[in-house]
mmCIF file of C-alpha atoms and ligand atoms in Angstrom:
data_model
loop_
_atom_site.group_PDB
_atom_site.id
_atom_site.type_symbol
_atom_site.label_atom_id
_atom_site.label_comp_id
_atom_site.label_asym_id
_atom_site.label_seq_id
_atom_site.Cartn_x
_atom_site.Cartn_y
_atom_site.Cartn_z
ATOM 1 C CA MET A 1 3.208 24.083 -2.837
ATOM 2 C CA ASN A 2 4.003 24.997 0.746
ATOM 3 C CA GLU A 3 4.787 23.300 4.040
ATOM 4 C CA GLN A 4 1.076 22.577 4.611
ATOM 5 C CA GLU A 5 0.328 21.267 1.158
ATOM 6 C CA LEU A 6 3.104 19.447 -0.629
ATOM 7 C CA SER A 7 3.191 18.818 -4.354
ATOM 8 C CA ARG A 8 1.792 15.395 -5.184
ATOM 9 C CA ARG A 9 5.336 14.233 -5.996
ATOM 10 C CA LEU A 10 6.741 15.260 -2.605
ATOM 11 C CA ALA A 11 3.673 13.974 -0.771
ATOM 12 C CA ARG A 12 4.225 10.552 -2.350
ATOM 13 C CA VAL A 13 7.937 10.688 -1.390
ATOM 14 C CA GLY A 14 6.843 11.490 2.175
ATOM 15 C CA SER A 15 4.372 8.602 2.211
ATOM 16 C CA HIS A 16 7.301 6.153 2.107
ATOM 17 C CA VAL A 17 8.934 7.627 5.224
ATOM 18 C CA PRO A 18 8.231 5.263 8.131
ATOM 19 C CA GLN A 19 6.095 6.524 11.030
ATOM 20 C CA ASP A 20 8.224 8.132 13.790
ATOM 21 C CA ALA A 21 11.311 8.180 11.586
ATOM 22 C CA ARG A 22 14.378 10.278 12.175
ATOM 23 C CA LEU A 23 14.741 11.735 8.716
ATOM 24 C CA ALA A 24 17.549 13.324 6.714
ATOM 25 C CA ASP A 25 16.151 15.239 3.728
ATOM 26 C CA ILE A 26 19.069 16.005 1.438
ATOM 27 C CA GLY A 27 18.674 18.856 -1.041
ATOM 28 C CA SER A 28 15.916 20.229 1.147
ATOM 29 C CA ASP A 29 15.445 23.644 -0.499
ATOM 30 C CA HIS A 30 12.550 25.183 1.496
ATOM 31 C CA ALA A 31 12.527 22.242 3.946
ATOM 32 C CA TYR A 32 8.934 21.683 2.805
ATOM 33 C CA LEU A 33 9.130 17.914 3.159
ATOM 34 C CA PRO A 34 10.514 17.639 6.725
ATOM 35 C CA VAL A 35 8.285 20.493 7.933
ATOM 36 C CA ALA A 36 5.135 18.950 6.412
ATOM 37 C CA LEU A 37 5.962 15.512 7.850
ATOM 38 C CA MET A 38 6.670 17.006 11.289
ATOM 39 C CA LEU A 39 3.398 18.966 11.262
ATOM 40 C CA LYS A 40 1.614 15.669 10.566
ATOM 41 C CA ASN A 41 3.502 13.939 13.399
ATOM 42 C CA LYS A 42 4.947 11.460 10.910
ATOM 43 C CA ILE A 43 8.569 12.042 11.998
ATOM 44 C CA THR A 44 10.167 12.788 15.338
ATOM 45 C CA PHE A 45 13.392 14.518 14.204
ATOM 46 C CA ALA A 46 14.845 15.743 10.930
ATOM 47 C CA VAL A 47 17.968 17.122 9.366
ATOM 48 C CA ALA A 48 17.360 19.332 6.336
ATOM 49 C CA GLY A 49 20.603 19.367 4.333
ATOM 50 C CA GLU A 50 21.346 21.919 1.619
ATOM 51 C CA VAL A 51 24.568 22.653 -0.225
ATOM 52 C CA VAL A 52 23.563 26.021 -1.706
ATOM 53 C CA ARG A 53 23.325 29.053 0.586
ATOM 54 C CA GLY A 54 20.077 30.533 -0.865
ATOM 55 C CA PRO A 55 17.944 27.371 -0.470
ATOM 56 C CA PHE A 56 19.663 26.705 2.880
ATOM 57 C CA GLN A 57 18.498 30.122 4.129
ATOM 58 C CA SER A 58 14.975 29.475 2.782
ATOM 59 C CA ALA A 59 14.942 26.178 4.667
ATOM 60 C CA GLU A 60 16.110 27.866 7.887
ATOM 61 C CA LYS A 61 13.438 30.537 7.524
ATOM 62 C CA GLN A 62 10.714 27.949 6.926
ATOM 63 C CA VAL A 63 11.689 25.864 9.957
ATOM 64 C CA ARG A 64 11.779 28.978 12.147
ATOM 65 C CA LYS A 65 8.412 30.194 10.826
ATOM 66 C CA SER A 66 6.894 26.791 11.604
ATOM 67 C CA GLY A 67 8.256 26.866 15.168
ATOM 68 C CA LEU A 68 10.160 23.620 14.659
ATOM 69 C CA THR A 69 13.780 24.671 15.334
ATOM 70 C CA ASP A 70 14.010 22.211 18.241
ATOM 71 C CA ARG A 71 13.093 19.217 16.056
ATOM 72 C CA ILE A 72 14.424 20.108 12.585
ATOM 73 C CA VAL A 73 18.083 21.018 12.192
ATOM 74 C CA VAL A 74 19.036 22.787 8.970
ATOM 75 C CA ARG A 75 22.631 22.269 7.877
ATOM 76 C CA LEU A 76 24.638 23.795 5.037
ATOM 77 C CA ALA A 77 26.432 20.694 3.770
ATOM 78 C CA ASP A 78 27.262 18.676 0.700
ATOM 79 C CA GLY A 79 25.076 15.561 0.469
ATOM 80 C CA LEU A 80 25.149 13.186 3.410
ATOM 81 C CA GLU A 81 27.814 15.301 5.156
ATOM 82 C CA ALA A 82 24.724 16.907 6.717
ATOM 83 C CA ILE A 83 24.243 13.762 8.847
ATOM 84 C CA GLU A 84 26.008 13.357 12.192
ATOM 85 C CA VAL A 85 26.219 10.073 14.111
ATOM 86 C CA ASN A 86 24.211 11.408 17.068
ATOM 87 C CA ASP A 87 21.294 12.230 14.729
ATOM 88 C CA GLU A 88 20.435 8.497 14.648
ATOM 89 C CA ILE A 89 18.900 8.915 11.211
ATOM 90 C CA ASN A 90 16.881 5.943 9.963
ATOM 91 C CA ALA A 91 15.351 7.363 6.765
ATOM 92 C CA ILE A 92 16.940 9.439 4.021
ATOM 93 C CA THR A 93 15.001 11.272 1.306
ATOM 94 C CA ILE A 94 16.769 12.660 -1.763
ATOM 95 C CA ALA A 95 14.295 14.096 -4.266
ATOM 96 C CA GLY A 96 14.209 16.294 -7.324
ATOM 97 C CA MET A 97 17.750 15.700 -8.610
ATOM 98 C CA GLY A 98 19.245 13.611 -11.386
ATOM 99 C CA GLY A 99 19.963 9.946 -10.715
ATOM 100 C CA THR A 100 23.694 10.428 -11.311
ATOM 101 C CA LEU A 101 23.882 13.144 -8.658
ATOM 102 C CA ILE A 102 21.861 11.075 -6.174
ATOM 103 C CA ARG A 103 24.165 8.139 -6.873
ATOM 104 C CA SER A 104 27.277 10.224 -6.202
ATOM 105 C CA ILE A 105 25.749 11.612 -2.979
ATOM 106 C CA LEU A 106 25.104 8.029 -1.790
ATOM 107 C CA GLU A 107 28.567 6.861 -2.827
ATOM 108 C CA SER A 108 30.319 9.704 -0.953
ATOM 109 C CA GLY A 109 28.058 9.171 2.049
ATOM 110 C CA LYS A 110 28.928 5.489 2.125
ATOM 111 C CA ASN A 111 32.675 6.166 1.783
ATOM 112 C CA ASN A 112 32.605 8.865 4.472
ATOM 113 C CA GLY A 113 30.701 6.691 6.950
ATOM 114 C CA ARG A 114 27.580 8.878 6.901
ATOM 115 C CA MET A 115 25.285 5.863 6.462
ATOM 116 C CA ASN A 116 25.325 2.751 8.592
ATOM 117 C CA GLY A 117 23.203 0.651 6.231
ATOM 118 C CA THR A 118 20.089 0.558 8.409
ATOM 119 C CA GLU A 119 18.500 3.644 6.832
ATOM 120 C CA ARG A 120 15.578 3.376 4.445
ATOM 121 C CA LEU A 121 16.435 5.292 1.271
ATOM 122 C CA ILE A 122 13.574 7.093 -0.471
ATOM 123 C CA LEU A 123 14.873 8.448 -3.755
ATOM 124 C CA GLN A 124 13.125 10.449 -6.442
ATOM 125 C CA PRO A 125 15.423 10.949 -9.421
ATOM 126 C CA ASN A 126 14.165 13.258 -12.175
ATOM 127 C CA ILE A 127 16.160 11.282 -14.737
ATOM 128 C CA GLY A 128 18.844 8.575 -14.644
ATOM 129 C CA GLU A 129 16.835 5.979 -12.717
ATOM 130 C CA LYS A 130 18.839 3.080 -14.137
ATOM 131 C CA THR A 131 22.234 4.261 -12.894
ATOM 132 C CA LEU A 132 20.708 4.759 -9.444
ATOM 133 C CA ARG A 133 19.202 1.256 -9.385
ATOM 134 C CA GLU A 134 22.592 -0.113 -10.452
ATOM 135 C CA TRP A 135 24.269 1.592 -7.490
ATOM 136 C CA LEU A 136 21.622 0.203 -5.120
ATOM 137 C CA ALA A 137 22.060 -3.320 -6.486
ATOM 138 C CA GLN A 138 25.866 -3.103 -6.331
ATOM 139 C CA ASN A 139 25.628 -1.993 -2.704
ATOM 140 C CA ASP A 140 23.303 -4.795 -1.551
ATOM 141 C CA TYR A 141 20.146 -2.719 -1.345
ATOM 142 C CA ALA A 142 16.847 -4.307 -2.236
ATOM 143 C CA ILE A 143 14.266 -2.172 -3.995
ATOM 144 C CA ILE A 144 11.264 -2.705 -1.762
ATOM 145 C CA GLU A 145 8.786 -0.282 -3.339
ATOM 146 C CA GLU A 146 8.554 1.850 -6.442
ATOM 147 C CA GLU A 147 6.073 4.352 -7.750
ATOM 148 C CA ILE A 148 5.588 6.165 -11.009
ATOM 149 C CA LEU A 149 3.361 9.215 -11.131
ATOM 150 C CA GLU A 150 2.550 12.182 -13.278
ATOM 151 C CA GLU A 151 2.334 15.783 -12.148
ATOM 152 C CA ASN A 152 2.158 18.892 -14.335
ATOM 153 C CA LYS A 153 2.725 16.727 -17.407
ATOM 154 C CA LYS A 154 6.003 15.355 -16.005
ATOM 155 C CA THR A 155 6.602 11.769 -15.020
ATOM 156 C CA TYR A 156 8.400 11.000 -11.770
ATOM 157 C CA GLU A 157 9.663 7.751 -10.304
ATOM 158 C CA ILE A 158 10.180 7.041 -6.624
ATOM 159 C CA ILE A 159 12.520 4.248 -5.547
ATOM 160 C CA VAL A 160 12.481 2.941 -1.972
ATOM 161 C CA ALA A 161 15.377 0.739 -0.908
ATOM 162 C CA GLU A 162 16.663 -1.004 2.175
ATOM 163 C CA LYS A 163 19.751 -3.057 2.809
ATOM 164 C CA GLN A 164 18.631 -6.650 2.884
ATOM 165 C CA LYS A 165 20.008 -9.933 1.704
ATOM 166 C CA PRO A 166 21.535 -9.302 -1.741
ATOM 167 C CA THR A 167 19.033 -9.307 -4.593
ATOM 168 C CA THR A 168 20.064 -9.690 -8.203
ATOM 169 C CA TYR A 169 18.226 -7.782 -10.863
ATOM 170 C CA THR A 170 18.086 -8.372 -14.591
ATOM 171 C CA GLU A 171 19.134 -5.598 -16.983
ATOM 172 C CA GLN A 172 15.465 -5.038 -17.817
ATOM 173 C CA GLU A 173 14.541 -4.714 -14.129
ATOM 174 C CA LEU A 174 17.269 -2.104 -13.668
ATOM 175 C CA PHE A 175 16.054 -0.277 -16.774
ATOM 176 C CA PHE A 176 12.296 -0.254 -16.070
ATOM 177 C CA GLY A 177 12.297 -0.716 -12.298
ATOM 178 C CA PRO A 178 11.560 -4.156 -10.814
ATOM 179 C CA LYS A 179 8.391 -3.102 -8.976
ATOM 180 C CA LEU A 180 7.168 -0.833 -11.781
ATOM 181 C CA LEU A 181 7.628 -3.704 -14.189
ATOM 182 C CA GLU A 182 5.493 -5.950 -11.991
ATOM 183 C CA GLU A 183 2.718 -3.379 -11.740
ATOM 184 C CA LYS A 184 2.845 -1.806 -15.245
ATOM 185 C CA ASN A 185 0.271 0.889 -14.507
ATOM 186 C CA GLU A 186 -1.154 3.457 -16.915
ATOM 187 C CA VAL A 187 1.548 6.099 -16.254
ATOM 188 C CA PHE A 188 4.228 3.459 -16.861
ATOM 189 C CA PHE A 189 2.677 2.566 -20.239
ATOM 190 C CA GLN A 190 2.449 6.224 -21.223
ATOM 191 C CA LYS A 191 6.076 6.897 -20.241
ATOM 192 C CA TRP A 192 7.422 3.966 -22.247
ATOM 193 C CA GLN A 193 5.216 4.738 -25.221
ATOM 194 C CA ARG A 194 6.799 8.219 -25.299
ATOM 195 C CA GLU A 195 10.295 6.751 -24.793
ATOM 196 C CA LEU A 196 9.686 4.346 -27.664
ATOM 197 C CA THR A 197 8.884 7.213 -30.037
ATOM 198 C CA ALA A 198 11.840 9.282 -28.798
ATOM 199 C CA LYS A 199 14.327 6.422 -29.062
ATOM 200 C CA GLU A 200 13.112 5.466 -32.540
ATOM 201 C CA ARG A 201 13.740 9.049 -33.612
ATOM 202 C CA VAL A 202 17.256 9.018 -32.107
ATOM 203 C CA LEU A 203 18.009 5.694 -33.774
ATOM 204 C CA SER A 204 16.962 6.913 -37.195
ATOM 205 C CA GLN A 205 19.187 10.015 -36.787
ATOM 206 C CA LEU A 206 22.150 7.888 -35.690
ATOM 207 C CA GLU A 207 21.685 5.550 -38.626
ATOM 208 C CA LYS A 208 21.881 8.469 -41.023
ATOM 209 C CA ALA A 209 25.201 9.632 -39.554
ATOM 210 C CA GLU A 210 28.285 9.162 -41.717
ATOM 211 C CA GLU A 211 30.215 7.551 -38.899
ATOM 212 C CA LYS A 212 27.683 5.467 -37.001
ATOM 213 C CA PRO A 213 28.362 5.153 -33.244
ATOM 214 C CA LEU A 214 27.917 1.380 -33.395
ATOM 215 C CA GLU A 215 27.866 0.762 -29.664
ATOM 216 C CA LYS A 216 25.192 3.405 -29.088
ATOM 217 C CA VAL A 217 23.134 2.081 -32.009
ATOM 218 C CA GLU A 218 23.244 -1.448 -30.570
ATOM 219 C CA GLU A 219 22.320 -0.188 -27.105
ATOM 220 C CA ILE A 220 19.292 1.703 -28.419
ATOM 221 C CA LYS A 221 18.203 -1.260 -30.531
ATOM 222 C CA MET A 222 18.328 -3.498 -27.482
ATOM 223 C CA GLN A 223 16.358 -0.991 -25.389
ATOM 224 C CA LEU A 224 13.778 -0.648 -28.168
ATOM 225 C CA ALA A 225 13.321 -4.418 -28.198
ATOM 226 C CA TRP A 226 12.785 -4.414 -24.411
ATOM 227 C CA ILE A 227 10.321 -1.531 -24.601
ATOM 228 C CA LYS A 228 8.316 -3.183 -27.386
ATOM 229 C CA GLU A 229 8.183 -6.392 -25.395
ATOM 230 C CA VAL A 230 6.951 -4.572 -22.294
ATOM 231 C CA LEU A 231 4.318 -2.623 -24.219
ATOM 232 C CA ALA A 232 3.069 -5.643 -26.167
HETATM 233 N N1 SAM B 301 14.120 18.118 -2.609
HETATM 234 C C1 SAM B 301 13.321 19.223 -3.068
HETATM 235 C C2 SAM B 301 12.211 18.738 -3.954
HETATM 236 O O1 SAM B 301 12.242 17.568 -4.353
HETATM 237 O O2 SAM B 301 11.308 19.517 -4.264
HETATM 238 C C3 SAM B 301 14.180 20.257 -3.789
HETATM 239 C C4 SAM B 301 14.653 19.809 -5.128
HETATM 240 S S1 SAM B 301 15.695 20.998 -5.866
HETATM 241 C C5 SAM B 301 15.356 20.794 -7.529
HETATM 242 C C6 SAM B 301 17.280 20.272 -5.636
HETATM 243 C C7 SAM B 301 17.972 20.843 -4.400
HETATM 244 O O3 SAM B 301 19.085 20.005 -4.111
HETATM 245 C C8 SAM B 301 18.509 22.237 -4.631
HETATM 246 O O4 SAM B 301 18.060 23.070 -3.604
HETATM 247 C C9 SAM B 301 20.022 22.046 -4.608
HETATM 248 O O5 SAM B 301 20.701 23.155 -4.076
HETATM 249 C C10 SAM B 301 20.158 20.826 -3.731
HETATM 250 N N2 SAM B 301 21.392 20.037 -3.913
HETATM 251 C C11 SAM B 301 21.998 19.723 -5.066
HETATM 252 N N3 SAM B 301 23.116 18.994 -4.841
HETATM 253 C C12 SAM B 301 23.201 18.849 -3.491
HETATM 254 C C13 SAM B 301 24.141 18.223 -2.634
HETATM 255 N N4 SAM B 301 25.209 17.607 -3.098
HETATM 256 N N5 SAM B 301 23.924 18.273 -1.304
HETATM 257 C C14 SAM B 301 22.834 18.913 -0.795
HETATM 258 N N6 SAM B 301 21.921 19.554 -1.570
HETATM 259 C C15 SAM B 301 22.107 19.515 -2.891
#
């Protein structure tokens, strides 16, 4: 992967960024995503935010090498603290982190006034999709698009959300993804087939335990029922 040729995962994340967007890419590492989108004239301005000095310096170097220092600003900052009001950001990408971390970045950003609610959020959690969807639903975001894809034998989900009139989601929609559940493509089936096997194994271990964690057992049983229903 480089700034010219993104991984399939990042390319798909980038495909959900609106044309001519002013983008904040949070956790930008080498700034591959904003640089690639700028080179394709997909965005007009970007902030590449990084909290760790090493990746921040890699991002700075990449932006300089690409001759884009006037249109991509690299900032060493925690989460959405990288965004300033004058940036007029209207799309935020947060990719390659756990759903819980992405959720806490969004929560802090909301509380610190770093988002005004008009931004499109393009999120790619590596795990913990449900907790992220719950945050979106609790904060009046509608999930407008979702994708599930496989790369290097790993499965990734992309969640695109915008603040719209409040949408309510069922527990199953939050668990599987409302759009993914509608589409149920091949990668989705494969993921949930694997999850079924893994959860059945966990359940059988828990049931052998001397002191059964009853709540956890019930939760897994319920999820197994949902998964079987979806795969049927
Ligand atoms: N977004 C890139 C991608 O999807 O390929 C890089 C993903 S990398 C696994 C995660 C990056 O997020 C790391 O460079 C890490 O330092 C950064 N990161 C983690 N927590 C962060 C935070 N609170 N604010 C900004 N960056 C953060």
